[in-house]
Every structure is written in C-alpha cells, then in structure tokens.
PDB file of C-alpha atoms in Angstrom:
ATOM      1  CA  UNK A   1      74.667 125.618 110.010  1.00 52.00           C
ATOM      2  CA  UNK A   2      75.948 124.279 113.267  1.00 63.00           C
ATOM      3  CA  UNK A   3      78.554 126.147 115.422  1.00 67.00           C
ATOM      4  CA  UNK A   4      79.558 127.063 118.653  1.00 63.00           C
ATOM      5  CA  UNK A   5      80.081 130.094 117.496  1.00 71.00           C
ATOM      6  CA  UNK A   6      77.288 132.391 117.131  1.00 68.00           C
ATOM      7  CA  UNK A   7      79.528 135.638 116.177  1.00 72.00           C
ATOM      8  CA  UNK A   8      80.378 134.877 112.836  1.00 74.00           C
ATOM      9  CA  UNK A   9      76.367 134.272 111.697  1.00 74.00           C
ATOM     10  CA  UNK A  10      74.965 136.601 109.572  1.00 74.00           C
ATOM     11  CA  UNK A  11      72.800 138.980 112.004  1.00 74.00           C
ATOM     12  CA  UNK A  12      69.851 137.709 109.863  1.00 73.00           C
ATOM     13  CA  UNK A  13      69.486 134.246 111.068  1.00 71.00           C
ATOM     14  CA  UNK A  14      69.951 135.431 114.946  1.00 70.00           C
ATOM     15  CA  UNK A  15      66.958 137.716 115.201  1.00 74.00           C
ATOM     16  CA  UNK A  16      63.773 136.733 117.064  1.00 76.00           C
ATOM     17  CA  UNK A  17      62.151 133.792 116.809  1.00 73.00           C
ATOM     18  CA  UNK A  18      64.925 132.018 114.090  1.00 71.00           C
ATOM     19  CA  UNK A  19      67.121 129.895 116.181  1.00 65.00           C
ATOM     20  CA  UNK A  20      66.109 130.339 119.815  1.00 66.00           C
ATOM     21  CA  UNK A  21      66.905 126.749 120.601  1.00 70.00           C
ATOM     22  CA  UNK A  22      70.181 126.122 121.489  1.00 71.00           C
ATOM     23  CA  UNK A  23      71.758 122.432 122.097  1.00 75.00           C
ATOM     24  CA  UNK A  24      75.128 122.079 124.111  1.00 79.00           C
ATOM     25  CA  UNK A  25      76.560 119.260 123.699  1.00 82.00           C
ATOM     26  CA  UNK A  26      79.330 119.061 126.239  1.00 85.00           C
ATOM     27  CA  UNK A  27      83.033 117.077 126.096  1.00 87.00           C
ATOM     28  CA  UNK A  28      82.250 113.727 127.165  1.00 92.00           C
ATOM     29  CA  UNK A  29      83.792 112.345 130.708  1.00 91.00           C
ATOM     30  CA  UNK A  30      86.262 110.067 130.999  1.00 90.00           C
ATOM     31  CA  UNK A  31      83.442 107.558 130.887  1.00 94.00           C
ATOM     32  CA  UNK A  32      82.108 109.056 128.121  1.00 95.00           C
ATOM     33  CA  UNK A  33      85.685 108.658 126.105  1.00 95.00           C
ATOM     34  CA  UNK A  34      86.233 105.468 127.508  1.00 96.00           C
ATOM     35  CA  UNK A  35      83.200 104.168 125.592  1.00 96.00           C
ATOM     36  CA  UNK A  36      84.146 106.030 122.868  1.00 96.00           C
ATOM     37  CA  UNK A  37      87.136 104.882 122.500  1.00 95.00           C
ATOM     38  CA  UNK A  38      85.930 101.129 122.792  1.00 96.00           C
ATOM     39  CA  UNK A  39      83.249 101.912 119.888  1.00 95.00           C
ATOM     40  CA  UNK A  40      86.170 103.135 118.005  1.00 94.00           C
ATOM     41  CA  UNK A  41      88.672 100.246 118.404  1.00 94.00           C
ATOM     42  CA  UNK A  42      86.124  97.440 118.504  1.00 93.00           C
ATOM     43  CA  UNK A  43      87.294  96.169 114.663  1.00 91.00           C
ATOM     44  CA  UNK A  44      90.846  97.568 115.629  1.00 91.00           C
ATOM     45  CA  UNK A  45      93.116  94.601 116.644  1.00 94.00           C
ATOM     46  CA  UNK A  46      94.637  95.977 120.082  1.00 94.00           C
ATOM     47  CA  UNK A  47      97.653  94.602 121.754  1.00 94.00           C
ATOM     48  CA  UNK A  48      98.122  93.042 125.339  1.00 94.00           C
ATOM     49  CA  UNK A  49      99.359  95.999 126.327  1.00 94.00           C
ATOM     50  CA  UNK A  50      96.599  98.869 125.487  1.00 94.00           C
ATOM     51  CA  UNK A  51      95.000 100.227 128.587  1.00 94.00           C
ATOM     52  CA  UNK A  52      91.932 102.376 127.085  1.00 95.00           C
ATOM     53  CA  UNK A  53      91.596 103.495 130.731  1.00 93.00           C
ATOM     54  CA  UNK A  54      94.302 105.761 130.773  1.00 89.00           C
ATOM     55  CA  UNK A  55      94.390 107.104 127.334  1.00 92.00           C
ATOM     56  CA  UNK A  56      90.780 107.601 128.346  1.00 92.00           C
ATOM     57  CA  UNK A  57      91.842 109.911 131.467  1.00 86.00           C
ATOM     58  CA  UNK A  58      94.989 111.552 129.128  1.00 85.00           C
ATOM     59  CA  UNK A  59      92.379 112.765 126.558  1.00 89.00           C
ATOM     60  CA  UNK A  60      90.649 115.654 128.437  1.00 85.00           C
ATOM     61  CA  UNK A  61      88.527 117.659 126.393  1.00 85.00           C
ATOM     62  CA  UNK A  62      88.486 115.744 123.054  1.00 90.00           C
ATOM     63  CA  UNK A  63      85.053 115.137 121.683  1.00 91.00           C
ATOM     64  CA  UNK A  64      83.819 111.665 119.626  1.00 92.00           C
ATOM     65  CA  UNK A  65      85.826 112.355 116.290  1.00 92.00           C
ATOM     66  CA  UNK A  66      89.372 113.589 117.971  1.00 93.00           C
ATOM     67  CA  UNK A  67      89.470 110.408 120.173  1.00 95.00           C
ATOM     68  CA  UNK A  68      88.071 108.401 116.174  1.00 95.00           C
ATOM     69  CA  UNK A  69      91.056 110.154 114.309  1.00 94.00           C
ATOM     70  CA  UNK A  70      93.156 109.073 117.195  1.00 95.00           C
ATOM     71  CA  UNK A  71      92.527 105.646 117.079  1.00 96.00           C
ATOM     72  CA  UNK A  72      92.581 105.723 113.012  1.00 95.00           C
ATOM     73  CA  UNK A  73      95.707 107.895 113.713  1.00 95.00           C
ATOM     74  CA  UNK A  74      97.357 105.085 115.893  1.00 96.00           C
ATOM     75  CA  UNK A  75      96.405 102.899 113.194  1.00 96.00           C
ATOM     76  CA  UNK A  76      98.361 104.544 110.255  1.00 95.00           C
ATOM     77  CA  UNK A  77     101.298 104.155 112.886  1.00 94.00           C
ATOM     78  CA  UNK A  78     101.414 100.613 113.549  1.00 95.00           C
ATOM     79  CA  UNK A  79     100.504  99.838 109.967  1.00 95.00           C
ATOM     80  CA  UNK A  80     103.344 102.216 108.947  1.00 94.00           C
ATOM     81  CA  UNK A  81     105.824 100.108 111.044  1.00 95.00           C
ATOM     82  CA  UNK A  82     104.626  96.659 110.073  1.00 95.00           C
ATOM     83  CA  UNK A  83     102.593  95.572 113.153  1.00 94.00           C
ATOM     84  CA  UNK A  84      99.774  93.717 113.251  1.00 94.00           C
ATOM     85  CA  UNK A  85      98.278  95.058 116.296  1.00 95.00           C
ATOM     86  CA  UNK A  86      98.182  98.428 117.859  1.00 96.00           C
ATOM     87  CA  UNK A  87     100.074  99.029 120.797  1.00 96.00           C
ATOM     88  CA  UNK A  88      99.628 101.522 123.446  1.00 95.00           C
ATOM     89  CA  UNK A  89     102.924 103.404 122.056  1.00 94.00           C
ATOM     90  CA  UNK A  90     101.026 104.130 119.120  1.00 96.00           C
ATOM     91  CA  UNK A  91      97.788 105.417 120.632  1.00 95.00           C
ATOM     92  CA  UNK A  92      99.902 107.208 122.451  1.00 91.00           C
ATOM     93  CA  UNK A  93     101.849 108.808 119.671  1.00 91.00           C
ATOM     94  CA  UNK A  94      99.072 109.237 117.972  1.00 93.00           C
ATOM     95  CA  UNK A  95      97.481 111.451 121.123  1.00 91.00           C
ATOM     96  CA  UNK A  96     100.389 113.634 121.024  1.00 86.00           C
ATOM     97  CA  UNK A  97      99.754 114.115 117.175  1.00 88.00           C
ATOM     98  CA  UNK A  98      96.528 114.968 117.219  1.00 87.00           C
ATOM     99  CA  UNK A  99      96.698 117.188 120.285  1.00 84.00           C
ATOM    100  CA  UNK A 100      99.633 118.980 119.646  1.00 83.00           C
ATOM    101  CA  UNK A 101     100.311 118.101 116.105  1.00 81.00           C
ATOM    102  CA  UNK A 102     103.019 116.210 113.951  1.00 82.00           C
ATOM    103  CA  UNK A 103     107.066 116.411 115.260  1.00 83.00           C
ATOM    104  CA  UNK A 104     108.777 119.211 113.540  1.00 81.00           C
ATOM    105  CA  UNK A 105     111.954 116.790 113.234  1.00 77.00           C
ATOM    106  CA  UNK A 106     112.982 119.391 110.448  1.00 77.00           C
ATOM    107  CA  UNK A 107     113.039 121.781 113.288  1.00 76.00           C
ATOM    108  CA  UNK A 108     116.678 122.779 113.809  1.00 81.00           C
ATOM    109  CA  UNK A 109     117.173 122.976 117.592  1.00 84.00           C
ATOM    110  CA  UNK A 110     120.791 124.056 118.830  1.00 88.00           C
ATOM    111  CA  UNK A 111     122.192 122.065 122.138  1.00 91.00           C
ATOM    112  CA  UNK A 112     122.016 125.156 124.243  1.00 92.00           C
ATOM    113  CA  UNK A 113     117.878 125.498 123.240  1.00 90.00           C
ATOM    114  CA  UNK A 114     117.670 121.378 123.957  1.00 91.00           C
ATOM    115  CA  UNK A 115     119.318 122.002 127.182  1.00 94.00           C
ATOM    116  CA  UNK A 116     117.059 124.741 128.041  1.00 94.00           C
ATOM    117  CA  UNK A 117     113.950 123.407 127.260  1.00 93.00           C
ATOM    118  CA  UNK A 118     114.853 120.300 128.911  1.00 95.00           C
ATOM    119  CA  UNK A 119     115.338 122.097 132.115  1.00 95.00           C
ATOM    120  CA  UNK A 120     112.287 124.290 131.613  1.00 95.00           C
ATOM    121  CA  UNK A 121     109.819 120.840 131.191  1.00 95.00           C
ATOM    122  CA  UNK A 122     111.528 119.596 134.093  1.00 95.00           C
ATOM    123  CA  UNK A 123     110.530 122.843 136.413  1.00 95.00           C
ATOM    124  CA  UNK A 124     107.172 121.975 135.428  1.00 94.00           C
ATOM    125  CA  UNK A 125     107.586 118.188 136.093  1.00 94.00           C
ATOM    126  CA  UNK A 126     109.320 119.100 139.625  1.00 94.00           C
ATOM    127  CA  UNK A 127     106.407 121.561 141.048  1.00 94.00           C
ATOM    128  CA  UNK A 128     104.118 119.359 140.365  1.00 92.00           C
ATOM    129  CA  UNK A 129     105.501 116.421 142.081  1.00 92.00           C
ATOM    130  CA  UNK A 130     105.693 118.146 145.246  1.00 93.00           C
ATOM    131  CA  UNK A 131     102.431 119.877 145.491  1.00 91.00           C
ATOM    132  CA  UNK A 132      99.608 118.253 147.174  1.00 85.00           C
ATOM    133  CA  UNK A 133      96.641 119.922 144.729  1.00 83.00           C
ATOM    134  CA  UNK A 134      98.437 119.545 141.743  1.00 85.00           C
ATOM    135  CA  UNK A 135      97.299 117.124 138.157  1.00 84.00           C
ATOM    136  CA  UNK A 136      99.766 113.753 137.783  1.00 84.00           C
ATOM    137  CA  UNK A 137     102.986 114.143 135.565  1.00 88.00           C
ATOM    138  CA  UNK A 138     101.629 111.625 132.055  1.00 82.00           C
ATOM    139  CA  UNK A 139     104.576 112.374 130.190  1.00 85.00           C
ATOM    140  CA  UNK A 140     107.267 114.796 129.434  1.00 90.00           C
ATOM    141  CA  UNK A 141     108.892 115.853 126.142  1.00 88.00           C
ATOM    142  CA  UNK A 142     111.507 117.836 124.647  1.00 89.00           C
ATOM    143  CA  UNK A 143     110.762 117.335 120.893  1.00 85.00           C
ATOM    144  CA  UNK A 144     109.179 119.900 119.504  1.00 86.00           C
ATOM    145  CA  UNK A 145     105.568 119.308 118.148  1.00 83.00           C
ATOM    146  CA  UNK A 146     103.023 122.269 117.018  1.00 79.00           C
ATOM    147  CA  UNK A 147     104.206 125.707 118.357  1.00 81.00           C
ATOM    148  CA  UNK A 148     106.046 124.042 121.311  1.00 84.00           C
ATOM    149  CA  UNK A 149     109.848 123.263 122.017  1.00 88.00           C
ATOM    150  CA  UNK A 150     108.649 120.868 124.384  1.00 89.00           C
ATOM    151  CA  UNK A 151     105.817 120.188 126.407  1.00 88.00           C
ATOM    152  CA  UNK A 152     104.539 118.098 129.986  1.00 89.00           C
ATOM    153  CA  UNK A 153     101.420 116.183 130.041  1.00 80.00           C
ATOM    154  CA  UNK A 154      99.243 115.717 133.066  1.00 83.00           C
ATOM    155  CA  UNK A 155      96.578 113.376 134.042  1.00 75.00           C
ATOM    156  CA  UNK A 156      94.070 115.720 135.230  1.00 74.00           C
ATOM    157  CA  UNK A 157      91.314 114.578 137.619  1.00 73.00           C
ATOM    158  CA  UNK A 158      87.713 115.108 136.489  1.00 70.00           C
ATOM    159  CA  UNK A 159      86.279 118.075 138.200  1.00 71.00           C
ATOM    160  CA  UNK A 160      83.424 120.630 137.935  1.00 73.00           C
ATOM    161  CA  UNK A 161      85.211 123.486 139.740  1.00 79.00           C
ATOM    162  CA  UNK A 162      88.433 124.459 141.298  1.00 84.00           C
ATOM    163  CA  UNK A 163      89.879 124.991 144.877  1.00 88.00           C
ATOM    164  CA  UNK A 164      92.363 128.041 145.447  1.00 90.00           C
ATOM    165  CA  UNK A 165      94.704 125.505 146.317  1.00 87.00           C
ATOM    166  CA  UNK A 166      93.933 124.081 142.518  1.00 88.00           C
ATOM    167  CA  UNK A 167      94.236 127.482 140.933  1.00 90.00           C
ATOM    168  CA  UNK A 168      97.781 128.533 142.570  1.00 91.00           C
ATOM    169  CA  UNK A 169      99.132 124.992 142.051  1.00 90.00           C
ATOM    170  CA  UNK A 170      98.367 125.361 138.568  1.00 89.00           C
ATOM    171  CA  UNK A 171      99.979 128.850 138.409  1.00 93.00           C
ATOM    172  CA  UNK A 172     103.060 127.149 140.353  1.00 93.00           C
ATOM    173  CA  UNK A 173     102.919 124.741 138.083  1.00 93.00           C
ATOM    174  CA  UNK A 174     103.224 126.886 135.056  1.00 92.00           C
ATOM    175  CA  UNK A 175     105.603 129.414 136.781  1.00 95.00           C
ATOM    176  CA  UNK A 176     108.379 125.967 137.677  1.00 95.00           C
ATOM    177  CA  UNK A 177     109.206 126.499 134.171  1.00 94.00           C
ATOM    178  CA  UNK A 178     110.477 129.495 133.897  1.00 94.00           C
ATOM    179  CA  UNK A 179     111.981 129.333 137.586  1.00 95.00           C
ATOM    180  CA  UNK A 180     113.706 125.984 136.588  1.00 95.00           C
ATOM    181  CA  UNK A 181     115.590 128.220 134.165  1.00 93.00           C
ATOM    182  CA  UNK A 182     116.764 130.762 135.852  1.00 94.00           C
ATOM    183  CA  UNK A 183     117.956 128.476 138.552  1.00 94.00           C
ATOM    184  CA  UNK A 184     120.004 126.781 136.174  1.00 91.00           C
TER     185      UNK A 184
END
C-alpha cells in the first residue's frame, strides 16, 4: 500500500530487498497549486472577482486533492446560496473549511471568552505587523472552527530554509497572543 508512513507496515514487507524504492512526492509550490487549482476550476464557472493567485499563496502545504475538495467545497457553497458563479468568498470559506474544519456555530462561547480570544488573535495580528521577518496577516477570525476559538492566517512566502530572524519572529509571533492578553 502507499504511505508516508513506514511505521505502521507489517515488519514483513520492510525487510531487504521488498520495497527499497522510495518516491517522495513533495507539496507542490505555489506554482504548482496555482495550476492545480486552474485544472480544478476549468468547468467551474468563476466570478470577476476570484484571484487563484492568492488562494494559491494562502494554501501552503495542501497537496492536488485538498486544493480539488476545495474548489468542489466552494462549489457546494455558492450552489447552497443560489449563485451561479463562485466567488472568491466562497473559495475562501471553503479554505478555512477544509483547513481547519466546519464552524462549530453550536459552540456556546460566553462574551468574556469572545472578548478574550479577540484580543489574543489580535496580539498575533499586531507582532506581526511590526516585524520586519515576519509572514503577511491573510485573515483573522474569532469563530471557532476545528479545535480553535479563533485563529490568524498568514500569507507565508515560499522558502527552503529559515533565518534566525524568521525563527524568533515566528516565536514572537506566536508569543503576541498570549502577551496581548495579559496586557489587556
């Protein structure tokens, strides 16, 4: 069978001379998703407003059939409401769905938790605005999706490796949070 994940084959089929040849097939670039995503939507009436270019650079790490399902996802959305094109409020709806899963609008959030998490999203927001090595703000939320109470999106720039500036931005990043709340 195919997997990335050699630990849970039986011992068996790992010995010796059974599968010595492995094949990596790596997330595609944001060229790579771009024409993925152009494959995907070519019988998929788009609106004037759909820039694949940037849901192409907000999809990081998804491989050929996350970036499908979100374009059939996006689908179901505008069909859902009526629409006879998609627009790029449902691709990116649909992003956030896949990626982080369906709102929990059953989720029963008090005003002090709304508050807080608002506050929280906006420390990460705010230390990344002002740091010079740090990924673009995309979007911030405070509905909760997946595990999350709210969450803040970045554009991240294609890269092989990091800087140390790039490693303690992101740590700043993730630490303006927390810091945001206990400011407040």
């Amino acid at each position: 069978a195919a997997t990335n994940r050699p630990d849970v084959l039986d011992p068996a089929l790992l010995r010796p001379g059974r599968f010595d040849r492995r094949v990596v097939v790596p997330a595609p670039d944001m060229k790579g998703r771009l024409g993925i995503l152009e494959v995907h939507s070519r019988r998929t009436p788009l609106a004037e407003d759909v820039d694949l270019e940037v849901l192409a650079k907000s999809t990081v790490g998804m491989n050929g059939s996350q970036l499908e399902n979100l374009v059939n996802e996006a689908a179901l959305l505008a069909a859902r409401e009526d629409k006879k094109t998609i627009h790029m409020e449902d691709l990116d709806a649909a992003k956030d769905k896949v990626m982080m899963g369906p709102e929990r609008r059953s989720a029963v959030v008090s005003e002090r938790d709304r508050r807080r998490t608002a506050y929280h999203e906006a420390g990460h927001a705010i230390v990344s605005a002002v740091l010079p090595d740090s990924d673009k703000v995309h979007k911030v939320t405070i509905t909760p999706r997946g595990m999350a109470m709210g969450l803040t999106w970045y554009l991240p720039e294609e890269r092989t490796g990091f800087t140390q500036g790039e490693f303690e931005s992101r740590i700043a990043m993730a630490m303006g949070g927390r810091a945001a709340e206990e400011v407040v």
